[in-house]
Amino acid sequence: MAEFAFQHTVRSPVRFAGIGVHTGEQARVTLLPAPADTGVVFIRTDVRDRDNRIAVSGEAVCRTQLGTVITNAAGVTVSTIEHLMAALVMTGVDNALVEIDGPEMPIMDGSSIDFIRGLDRAGLQPQGAPRRFIEIVDVVEVIEGDKRATLRPSDGFEVAFEIAFASAAIGRQAVDLKMGAGAFRRELADCRTFGFLHEVEALRAMGLARGGSMDNAVVIDGDEIMNPEGLRRPDEFVRHKALDAIGDLYVLGAPVIGRFEGVLAGHALNNAVVRALLATPHAWRVRTLAAEMAEAV
């Protein structure tokens, strides 16, 4: 655990480019090293007439329809950040500047795997400040009808998720994983987002899904999967939901020591439980392993 006790940033710049799944706009992204205790800060390089920096936090999340959108006081936004955020937290990046020249993160292949590969190429730079963890010490839960998102105490980080769809292509699926850097790569990182063909026209009328295609999503028509290559895993759908939840939790600004449970949940409920946790100070504490290691010597 010693390597996880201190903060890290990227060792060198990391560049990505691609289309936004909802806006349909091309965007170029550069991840840059940042000093200790910076956190993750997005910078809209195409915005020059007002504050273009958006520090990631639970309160910065302003919309959660089919993706997580963050904003600053000047109304500048960046959308669909969750797949990058999952890659950052699960590769151990605490601090980074994310320069982007458009309103939405590139969707890449619909998963986190391209972000993981880019971060691997860049490598990590250790920093002297201790890494802060958010340890869950009491249960926090948000329930909306048959949907639920829960954070519970646990010795490590665990993610459990359940989904149910009428389509026979999905049906009812569940996953329950102890999560670390290796487990994320093996179990979740390559699992793609998904959508239903019959919803595309309505979503596009709402300004969503304009960049979606079988290149960046699993597309379902009735009970059939339209992608010629099929699925990467039989339960790719629920695994992607778990990936999303990991990214959505990292808006807390620190890795979680605790168990997340999502039942029929999505980005809205994920952020709701984040906000509920922040509003319940007795349910969590900040923990630093560096301090514990020093005391043990």
XYZ file of C-alpha atoms in Angstrom:
297
model
C 0.000 0.000 0.000
C 3.020 2.310 0.311
C 2.783 3.456 -3.318
C -0.809 4.553 -2.716
C -0.002 6.611 0.377
C 1.117 9.721 -1.522
C -0.435 11.808 -4.271
C 0.457 11.420 -7.959
C 0.111 13.447 -11.120
C 0.848 12.527 -14.733
C 4.560 12.420 -15.556
C 4.098 13.929 -19.033
C 1.251 15.384 -21.110
C -1.402 12.962 -22.393
C -3.408 13.802 -25.519
C -6.747 12.493 -26.749
C -9.061 13.527 -29.559
C -12.472 12.426 -30.740
C -16.157 13.150 -31.022
C -18.564 13.930 -28.191
C -21.279 11.287 -27.995
C -24.027 13.836 -27.302
C -22.895 17.084 -28.950
C -21.372 15.392 -31.972
C -18.551 17.947 -31.768
C -14.876 17.098 -32.153
C -12.678 17.905 -29.158
C -8.979 17.748 -28.391
C -7.889 17.048 -24.836
C -4.517 17.407 -23.134
C -3.914 16.139 -19.608
C -1.137 18.072 -17.910
C 0.726 17.605 -14.622
C -0.597 19.640 -11.706
C 0.825 20.462 -8.258
C -0.117 18.443 -5.190
C -3.550 19.235 -3.723
C -4.829 20.644 -7.036
C -7.322 17.872 -7.718
C -8.739 17.497 -11.218
C -9.391 20.808 -12.975
C -10.889 21.103 -16.469
C -9.885 24.115 -18.591
C -12.008 25.084 -21.610
C -9.330 26.495 -23.921
C -11.996 27.612 -26.430
C -13.555 29.946 -23.826
C -11.692 33.239 -23.507
C -14.302 35.796 -22.386
C -14.801 34.491 -18.816
C -13.445 32.073 -16.251
C -12.721 28.848 -18.144
C -11.521 26.682 -15.236
C -13.856 24.124 -13.675
C -12.612 22.363 -10.557
C -14.237 18.969 -10.194
C -16.386 18.581 -7.075
C -19.700 17.091 -6.063
C -21.256 20.543 -6.092
C -19.869 21.318 -9.570
C -22.133 18.664 -11.130
C -25.003 20.551 -12.779
C -26.668 17.964 -15.053
C -26.824 14.189 -15.065
C -28.978 13.231 -18.052
C -27.131 10.398 -19.824
C -23.805 11.726 -18.561
C -22.166 13.850 -15.885
C -21.805 17.579 -16.588
C -19.806 20.006 -14.435
C -19.937 23.791 -14.378
C -18.303 26.810 -12.746
C -19.761 30.081 -11.446
C -19.385 31.634 -14.908
C -21.637 28.975 -16.444
C -18.865 27.247 -18.395
C -19.471 23.505 -18.654
C -17.791 20.259 -19.634
C -19.930 17.164 -20.163
C -19.480 13.393 -20.162
C -16.499 13.429 -17.800
C -17.238 10.116 -16.064
C -15.156 7.732 -18.209
C -12.030 9.862 -17.823
C -12.679 10.345 -14.106
C -12.924 6.566 -13.640
C -9.608 6.106 -15.452
C -7.930 8.815 -13.359
C -8.984 7.473 -9.973
C -8.261 3.844 -10.861
C -4.775 4.587 -12.217
C -3.974 6.671 -9.136
C -4.011 10.206 -10.578
C -4.871 12.707 -7.847
C -3.930 15.933 -9.604
C -4.268 16.917 -13.260
C -5.200 19.810 -15.503
C -7.501 18.721 -18.326
C -7.356 21.179 -21.213
C -10.230 20.719 -23.665
C -11.197 22.818 -26.682
C -14.902 21.972 -26.701
C -17.939 21.400 -24.478
C -17.790 17.602 -24.219
C -15.156 14.975 -23.546
C -14.477 12.651 -26.488
C -16.346 9.401 -26.065
C -13.473 7.392 -27.627
C -14.754 3.779 -27.923
C -17.431 4.273 -25.241
C -15.322 2.913 -22.378
C -12.321 3.997 -20.300
C -9.730 1.822 -22.008
C -8.271 4.512 -24.309
C -7.833 6.841 -21.335
C -6.119 4.047 -19.383
C -3.722 3.365 -22.258
C -2.859 7.055 -22.578
C -2.191 7.365 -18.865
C -0.017 4.252 -18.997
C 2.084 5.796 -21.765
C 2.554 9.008 -19.799
C 3.316 7.353 -16.463
C 2.783 8.768 -12.995
C 4.840 11.284 -11.049
C 4.861 10.774 -7.250
C 4.275 13.869 -5.147
C 5.219 14.604 -1.559
C 1.735 15.279 -0.184
C -0.216 12.420 1.411
C -3.131 11.048 -0.594
C -6.471 11.705 1.036
C -9.119 8.979 1.029
C -12.790 9.362 1.865
C -13.601 6.558 4.258
C -17.281 5.717 4.663
C -18.059 5.158 8.349
C -21.877 5.086 8.242
C -24.498 4.130 5.668
C -25.751 6.852 3.307
C -28.538 5.914 0.931
C -30.737 7.592 -1.667
C -33.900 5.830 -2.841
C -36.168 6.907 -5.693
C -38.942 4.391 -6.308
C -37.270 1.108 -7.248
C -33.890 2.813 -7.767
C -31.243 2.965 -5.064
C -27.695 4.194 -4.524
C -25.917 3.351 -1.264
C -22.519 3.948 0.303
C -21.525 1.583 3.130
C -18.409 1.085 5.274
C -15.886 -1.433 3.934
C -12.201 -2.255 4.420
C -11.480 -1.393 0.775
C -13.267 -0.114 -2.316
C -16.113 -2.287 -3.564
C -18.654 -1.698 -6.320
C -21.908 -3.609 -6.750
C -24.512 -2.860 -9.399
C -27.797 -4.311 -10.632
C -29.741 -3.442 -13.772
C -32.911 -4.762 -15.390
C -34.184 -4.078 -18.913
C -37.105 -5.564 -20.831
C -34.833 -6.263 -23.818
C -33.682 -9.881 -23.943
C -30.300 -8.560 -25.056
C -29.784 -7.277 -21.500
C -32.370 -8.679 -19.095
C -31.346 -8.615 -15.432
C -27.622 -8.379 -14.684
C -25.571 -7.886 -11.522
C -21.913 -7.464 -10.681
C -20.163 -7.285 -7.301
C -16.452 -6.526 -7.302
C -13.611 -5.654 -4.978
C -12.033 -2.841 -6.908
C -8.411 -1.816 -7.332
C -6.208 -0.709 -10.207
C -5.724 -4.244 -11.512
C -9.337 -5.274 -11.036
C -10.577 -2.183 -12.871
C -8.404 -2.986 -15.877
C -9.448 -6.645 -15.900
C -13.131 -6.292 -15.108
C -14.484 -2.906 -16.198
C -12.183 -0.618 -18.184
C -13.143 -1.862 -21.669
C -16.910 -2.057 -21.069
C -18.780 0.316 -23.380
C -21.762 2.581 -22.962
C -24.982 1.413 -24.602
C -28.236 2.721 -26.012
C -31.443 1.698 -27.747
C -32.015 2.404 -31.425
C -35.658 3.385 -30.878
C -34.589 6.177 -28.504
C -32.073 7.799 -30.850
C -34.460 10.147 -32.684
C -35.981 11.457 -29.449
C -32.543 11.935 -27.883
C -31.238 13.800 -30.909
C -34.271 16.099 -30.803
C -33.186 16.921 -27.238
C -29.637 17.672 -28.389
C -28.264 14.333 -27.192
C -26.666 11.302 -28.869
C -25.644 13.343 -31.946
C -22.233 11.679 -31.998
C -23.335 8.201 -30.998
C -22.619 5.257 -33.284
C -21.626 1.626 -33.169
C -18.026 2.858 -33.050
C -18.556 4.224 -29.539
C -21.558 2.402 -28.057
C -23.332 -0.921 -27.936
C -26.562 -0.343 -29.876
C -29.635 -2.456 -29.136
C -32.623 -2.841 -31.447
C -35.429 -4.654 -29.652
C -33.851 -7.880 -28.427
C -30.881 -7.760 -30.789
C -27.385 -6.277 -30.497
C -26.602 -4.426 -33.721
C -22.814 -4.183 -33.372
C -21.256 -6.705 -35.781
C -18.535 -7.589 -33.265
C -21.075 -8.290 -30.522
C -20.290 -7.819 -26.837
C -16.894 -7.761 -25.166
C -18.396 -9.556 -22.146
C -21.794 -11.211 -21.654
C -22.636 -8.705 -18.897
C -20.914 -5.690 -20.488
C -23.984 -3.533 -19.780
C -23.935 -3.759 -15.987
C -20.158 -3.556 -15.940
C -20.336 -0.252 -17.796
C -22.800 1.013 -15.195
C -20.258 0.116 -12.501
C -17.564 1.982 -14.468
C -19.825 5.050 -14.638
C -20.414 4.912 -10.887
C -16.675 4.859 -10.176
C -16.205 7.972 -12.304
C -19.178 9.685 -10.711
C -17.835 8.997 -7.209
C -14.486 10.621 -8.028
C -16.144 14.046 -8.107
C -15.682 13.724 -4.328
C -12.050 14.628 -5.021
C -10.529 11.563 -3.376
C -10.692 7.777 -3.708
C -13.342 6.069 -1.596
C -12.712 3.458 1.073
C -16.177 1.958 1.194
C -18.767 0.005 -0.732
C -20.991 1.504 -3.415
C -24.222 -0.282 -4.300
C -26.353 0.804 -7.257
C -29.720 -0.728 -8.071
C -31.247 0.486 -11.356
C -29.294 3.693 -10.738
C -27.704 6.160 -13.144
C -25.721 9.375 -13.101
C -28.468 11.326 -11.307
C -28.684 8.910 -8.388
C -24.898 8.508 -8.281
C -24.545 12.256 -7.802
C -27.445 12.319 -5.365
C -25.651 9.891 -3.048
C -22.437 11.935 -3.400
C -24.315 15.050 -2.296
C -26.057 13.135 0.493
C -22.671 11.966 1.761
C -21.252 15.492 1.732
C -24.322 16.676 3.638
C -23.811 13.975 6.302
C -20.417 14.764 7.890
C -20.682 12.013 10.514
C -20.927 9.367 7.751
C -17.368 9.826 6.478
C -13.893 10.923 7.410
C -10.728 11.871 5.592
C -8.057 9.225 5.984
C -4.378 9.412 5.019
C -2.373 6.217 4.848
C 0.910 8.157 4.960
C 0.118 9.365 8.482
C -0.824 5.839 9.568
C 2.417 4.422 8.135
C 4.463 7.074 9.972
C 2.739 6.248 13.247
C 3.429 2.548 12.745
C 7.199 3.060 12.429
